XYZ file of C-alpha atoms in Angstrom:
350
model
C 223.017 197.104 169.799
C 222.618 193.332 169.676
C 223.496 192.131 166.111
C 221.679 188.911 166.389
C 220.851 185.760 168.443
C 223.107 182.832 168.092
C 222.913 179.299 169.571
C 226.089 177.393 170.039
C 225.826 173.617 170.252
C 228.843 171.433 171.242
C 229.262 168.666 173.724
C 232.758 170.171 174.835
C 232.235 172.841 177.460
C 235.596 174.582 176.739
C 234.605 174.856 172.952
C 231.248 176.373 173.951
C 232.799 178.958 176.163
C 235.413 179.980 173.602
C 232.727 180.491 170.909
C 230.457 182.365 173.335
C 233.291 184.737 174.267
C 234.398 185.379 170.555
C 230.763 186.076 169.342
C 229.816 188.173 172.258
C 232.849 190.365 171.697
C 231.506 190.844 168.182
C 228.097 192.091 169.544
C 225.925 188.943 169.303
C 223.639 187.498 171.926
C 224.869 183.927 172.493
C 223.273 180.967 174.217
C 224.865 177.494 174.506
C 223.578 173.892 174.411
C 225.539 170.668 175.319
C 223.895 168.613 172.667
C 221.264 168.330 169.930
C 218.361 167.503 172.133
C 218.868 170.356 174.406
C 219.302 172.678 171.439
C 215.841 171.581 170.112
C 214.306 172.514 173.500
C 215.976 175.906 173.464
C 214.930 176.622 169.940
C 211.451 176.087 170.899
C 211.566 178.421 173.849
C 213.627 181.277 172.250
C 214.002 182.810 168.769
C 217.489 182.283 167.284
C 218.760 183.612 164.039
C 221.821 181.248 163.652
C 222.923 177.943 165.079
C 226.522 176.823 165.147
C 226.619 173.001 165.958
C 229.235 170.431 166.263
C 228.795 167.470 163.774
C 229.480 164.659 166.135
C 227.482 164.601 169.365
C 226.368 161.724 171.490
C 222.558 162.255 171.612
C 221.533 163.957 168.445
C 224.284 164.663 165.921
C 224.567 167.913 163.848
C 222.834 166.377 160.641
C 219.813 165.267 162.837
C 219.728 168.593 164.468
C 219.887 170.353 161.138
C 216.928 168.374 159.764
C 214.880 168.955 162.922
C 215.556 172.665 162.977
C 214.829 173.143 159.323
C 211.397 171.417 159.598
C 210.471 173.686 162.559
C 212.262 176.941 161.643
C 212.671 177.318 157.870
C 214.404 180.770 158.182
C 217.020 179.659 160.673
C 220.462 179.373 159.385
C 222.843 176.487 160.543
C 226.617 176.413 160.406
C 228.188 172.869 160.977
C 231.528 172.575 162.930
C 233.622 169.625 162.079
C 236.967 167.993 162.448
C 239.142 167.536 159.402
C 238.368 163.878 159.127
C 234.660 164.353 158.650
C 234.555 167.082 155.904
C 232.545 164.728 153.705
C 229.728 164.803 156.248
C 229.914 168.533 156.376
C 229.520 168.731 152.641
C 226.503 166.454 152.924
C 225.093 168.761 155.561
C 225.379 171.651 153.049
C 223.446 169.595 150.519
C 220.713 169.156 153.135
C 220.534 172.950 153.639
C 223.250 173.973 156.056
C 224.650 177.489 155.361
C 228.262 176.366 155.596
C 230.788 174.578 157.583
C 233.881 175.352 159.757
C 236.689 172.981 160.296
C 238.261 172.471 163.753
C 240.342 173.879 165.330
C 238.362 177.096 164.565
C 240.193 180.189 163.464
C 238.667 183.481 164.901
C 238.815 185.444 161.647
C 237.189 182.727 159.606
C 234.491 182.167 162.228
C 233.665 185.959 162.412
C 233.612 186.281 158.692
C 231.284 183.273 158.054
C 228.864 184.419 160.830
C 228.697 187.898 159.287
C 227.944 186.335 155.847
C 225.252 184.097 157.427
C 223.603 187.275 158.994
C 223.717 188.967 155.660
C 221.908 186.129 154.080
C 219.362 186.171 156.948
C 218.797 189.878 156.428
C 218.305 189.393 152.660
C 215.842 186.459 153.197
C 213.833 188.370 155.692
C 213.690 191.495 153.424
C 212.467 189.281 150.673
C 209.810 187.701 152.819
C 208.708 191.055 154.089
C 208.538 192.420 150.520
C 206.376 189.349 149.585
C 204.002 189.928 152.503
C 203.765 193.679 151.526
C 202.957 192.797 147.958
C 200.466 190.208 148.906
C 198.748 192.698 151.367
C 198.855 195.452 148.753
C 197.194 193.344 146.088
C 194.605 191.618 148.252
C 191.262 191.903 146.502
C 189.871 193.813 149.509
C 192.339 196.568 148.654
C 190.928 197.160 145.220
C 188.451 200.045 145.661
C 184.938 199.962 144.263
C 181.507 199.301 145.653
C 179.655 199.604 142.380
C 178.026 196.499 141.053
C 180.297 196.307 138.061
C 183.313 196.309 140.313
C 181.852 193.758 142.572
C 181.557 191.578 139.529
C 185.276 192.078 138.663
C 186.155 191.045 142.269
C 184.005 187.953 141.850
C 185.902 187.174 138.692
C 189.247 187.678 140.321
C 188.397 185.315 143.135
C 187.094 182.658 140.568
C 190.114 182.743 138.295
C 192.945 183.308 140.692
C 193.289 179.748 141.913
C 193.214 178.358 138.400
C 196.111 178.052 135.916
C 193.936 179.628 133.011
C 195.046 182.404 130.721
C 193.054 185.530 131.371
C 192.294 188.398 129.056
C 191.496 191.602 130.826
C 189.782 194.337 128.736
C 189.431 197.958 129.539
C 190.240 201.540 128.666
C 193.489 202.957 129.645
C 193.580 203.892 133.296
C 190.929 201.372 134.394
C 193.518 199.426 136.441
C 194.188 196.313 134.316
C 197.736 195.835 135.757
C 196.334 196.200 139.304
C 193.817 193.389 138.509
C 196.495 191.283 136.972
C 198.546 191.668 140.197
C 195.709 190.794 142.326
C 195.138 187.619 140.223
C 198.761 186.638 140.681
C 198.956 187.455 144.422
C 195.823 185.525 145.205
C 196.912 182.472 143.159
C 199.109 179.471 143.947
C 201.858 181.216 142.164
C 201.835 184.120 144.563
C 205.494 183.304 145.973
C 206.904 183.118 142.505
C 207.751 186.066 140.178
C 205.373 188.443 138.576
C 206.604 190.235 135.524
C 204.726 192.788 133.515
C 205.579 194.550 130.136
C 203.563 197.217 128.081
C 203.661 195.831 124.515
C 202.640 199.284 123.131
C 205.471 201.105 124.717
C 208.417 199.132 123.275
C 209.476 198.869 119.598
C 208.959 195.383 118.045
C 212.616 194.307 117.785
C 213.354 195.354 121.437
C 210.080 193.838 122.577
C 211.070 190.424 121.182
C 214.470 190.457 122.958
C 212.779 191.611 126.227
C 210.363 188.717 126.143
C 212.606 185.914 124.842
C 216.085 186.960 125.698
C 219.112 186.617 123.417
C 222.477 184.873 123.160
C 225.803 186.602 123.069
C 226.407 187.871 119.690
C 222.877 187.559 118.497
C 222.922 191.193 117.353
C 225.168 194.331 117.492
C 225.534 195.204 121.130
C 224.671 191.765 122.502
C 227.989 191.394 124.334
C 226.591 188.996 126.894
C 223.593 186.500 127.205
C 220.329 188.283 128.140
C 217.434 186.496 129.972
C 213.993 187.415 128.805
C 210.727 187.933 130.794
C 209.515 184.362 129.947
C 212.548 182.889 131.669
C 212.528 185.421 134.556
C 208.868 184.641 135.283
C 209.413 180.934 135.299
C 207.038 179.421 137.899
C 205.099 182.629 138.113
C 203.085 184.973 135.964
C 203.711 187.214 132.921
C 201.458 190.086 132.221
C 201.362 191.257 128.595
C 199.670 194.715 128.752
C 198.189 196.138 125.589
C 198.821 192.977 123.642
C 196.616 194.350 120.977
C 199.528 196.669 119.807
C 201.877 193.616 119.341
C 203.071 193.186 115.746
C 201.848 190.120 113.880
C 205.249 188.293 113.592
C 205.652 188.509 117.434
C 202.109 187.354 117.903
C 202.952 184.035 116.227
C 205.854 183.645 118.640
C 203.680 184.146 121.580
C 201.177 181.669 120.257
C 203.927 179.123 120.068
C 204.930 179.646 123.690
C 201.326 179.210 124.733
C 201.079 175.968 122.687
C 204.438 174.504 123.457
C 205.347 176.122 126.793
C 208.878 176.598 125.574
C 210.924 179.567 124.224
C 214.027 180.056 122.182
C 216.379 183.061 122.882
C 217.168 185.293 119.896
C 220.273 183.779 118.200
C 219.749 180.552 120.152
C 219.363 177.003 118.888
C 217.988 175.277 122.101
C 214.281 175.248 123.175
C 213.958 176.260 126.794
C 210.930 174.961 128.697
C 209.041 177.515 130.745
C 206.247 177.370 133.279
C 204.480 180.771 133.053
C 200.953 181.767 133.467
C 199.937 184.323 130.879
C 197.626 187.280 131.784
C 197.014 189.682 128.788
C 195.222 192.966 128.603
C 194.145 195.304 125.765
C 192.345 198.594 125.485
C 191.467 197.706 121.824
C 188.512 195.859 120.447
C 190.327 192.647 119.648
C 187.441 191.338 117.660
C 187.606 194.299 115.266
C 191.345 193.984 115.275
C 190.935 190.416 113.983
C 188.503 191.504 111.240
C 191.011 194.067 110.108
C 193.789 191.367 110.048
C 195.815 193.188 112.806
C 195.481 190.390 115.374
C 195.711 186.636 114.903
C 192.486 184.711 115.484
C 194.383 181.600 116.881
C 196.182 183.786 119.478
C 192.885 185.530 120.390
C 191.337 182.226 121.087
C 194.342 181.012 123.143
C 194.174 184.127 125.314
C 190.455 184.465 125.511
C 189.998 181.366 127.827
C 188.619 183.646 130.495
C 187.749 187.314 129.852
C 186.264 190.131 131.810
C 186.024 193.896 131.260
C 186.932 196.699 133.708
C 184.416 199.561 133.755
C 185.705 203.144 133.172
C 185.150 205.391 136.219
C 182.428 207.374 134.428
C 180.270 204.221 134.502
C 180.742 203.909 138.308
C 180.800 207.517 139.558
C 179.306 206.444 142.817
C 182.798 204.953 143.656
C 184.454 208.526 143.330
C 184.052 209.348 147.079
C 185.550 206.174 148.179
C 188.380 206.407 145.659
C 189.123 209.933 146.746
C 189.167 209.031 150.437
C 191.507 206.092 149.504
C 194.073 208.342 147.761
C 193.889 211.133 150.343
C 194.678 208.671 153.208
C 197.606 207.033 151.131
C 199.212 210.308 150.096
C 198.588 211.960 153.377
C 200.589 209.216 155.197
C 203.306 209.386 152.499
C 204.008 213.109 152.926
C 203.178 213.283 156.717
C 200.118 215.561 156.313
C 197.328 215.121 158.934
C 194.482 215.172 156.349
C 191.473 213.074 157.704
C 188.713 213.790 155.381
C 187.504 215.757 152.308
C 185.069 218.680 152.686
C 181.671 218.277 151.016
C 182.501 221.312 148.733
C 185.698 219.635 147.624
C 183.892 216.355 147.050
C 181.319 217.903 145.054
């Protein structure tokens, strides 16, 4: 089985042949180019995973080739080969995005090990891209099920708010799909390639919830043997979904308010303020206006969260969606367990 496709670029024919022989023995498909310009042409005509290129070449050197390849093929990895006297240039190539460099004369073991490491990174990058594509497909608005007019209004709101940076408050009873909607907002937003983090504020004790959100420094409390990164830092550049925020204790509400105002956090036991760039989406199954009247929810936090708000209807108010939902879940789970179920009988549907 072919382990991957490699392009070797070197103006010395003997060097190209040696590399080709070594890498083919290791199970790779290997092509060769005598210079940077030829390598660019070959990269346009065939798909390569990795390029090993000499640094010094007469037509287009390794740095120039690296820059051109990165612009045209962002997932391609490049290893620079250089003589001892030009290591500074190889380090500069790494600053520009090269995977690594090898010094000549090449050692077979070092070459094979570095190529294997490059392909491991290529695999991880591709898996991550595939996961992102799957997540974006899964949480496309079109994949949320519901033809009832109340759900169509929800879809309209998602399309409207997703491109913005606004804080969104999602209301609805337990089980109405608040987190699913939050994910749809994130994956249809400019932040879709950044992290999405979610936490259920009702499911975690107050002291633990604070450390989960803000993180902590080593020694901040008993058991804190290392530094811990909280969800605000983990979601930097992306979105943090605070589910059931109506169950959050008042002292912690004030800290959330400060984050919304200042866009910075402080770890438990820490002394430094840490800037964060996080879009907040919040949800609650409680009547937050009543919670404010009872003194259980801060008014200032409510108005910070309630920039854009919409409610998700319970299923009993959109019973006409039940056949479509049933068909959706039958199809999903039939595929998962390998059962050839194509439809639901009228009796079962009733």
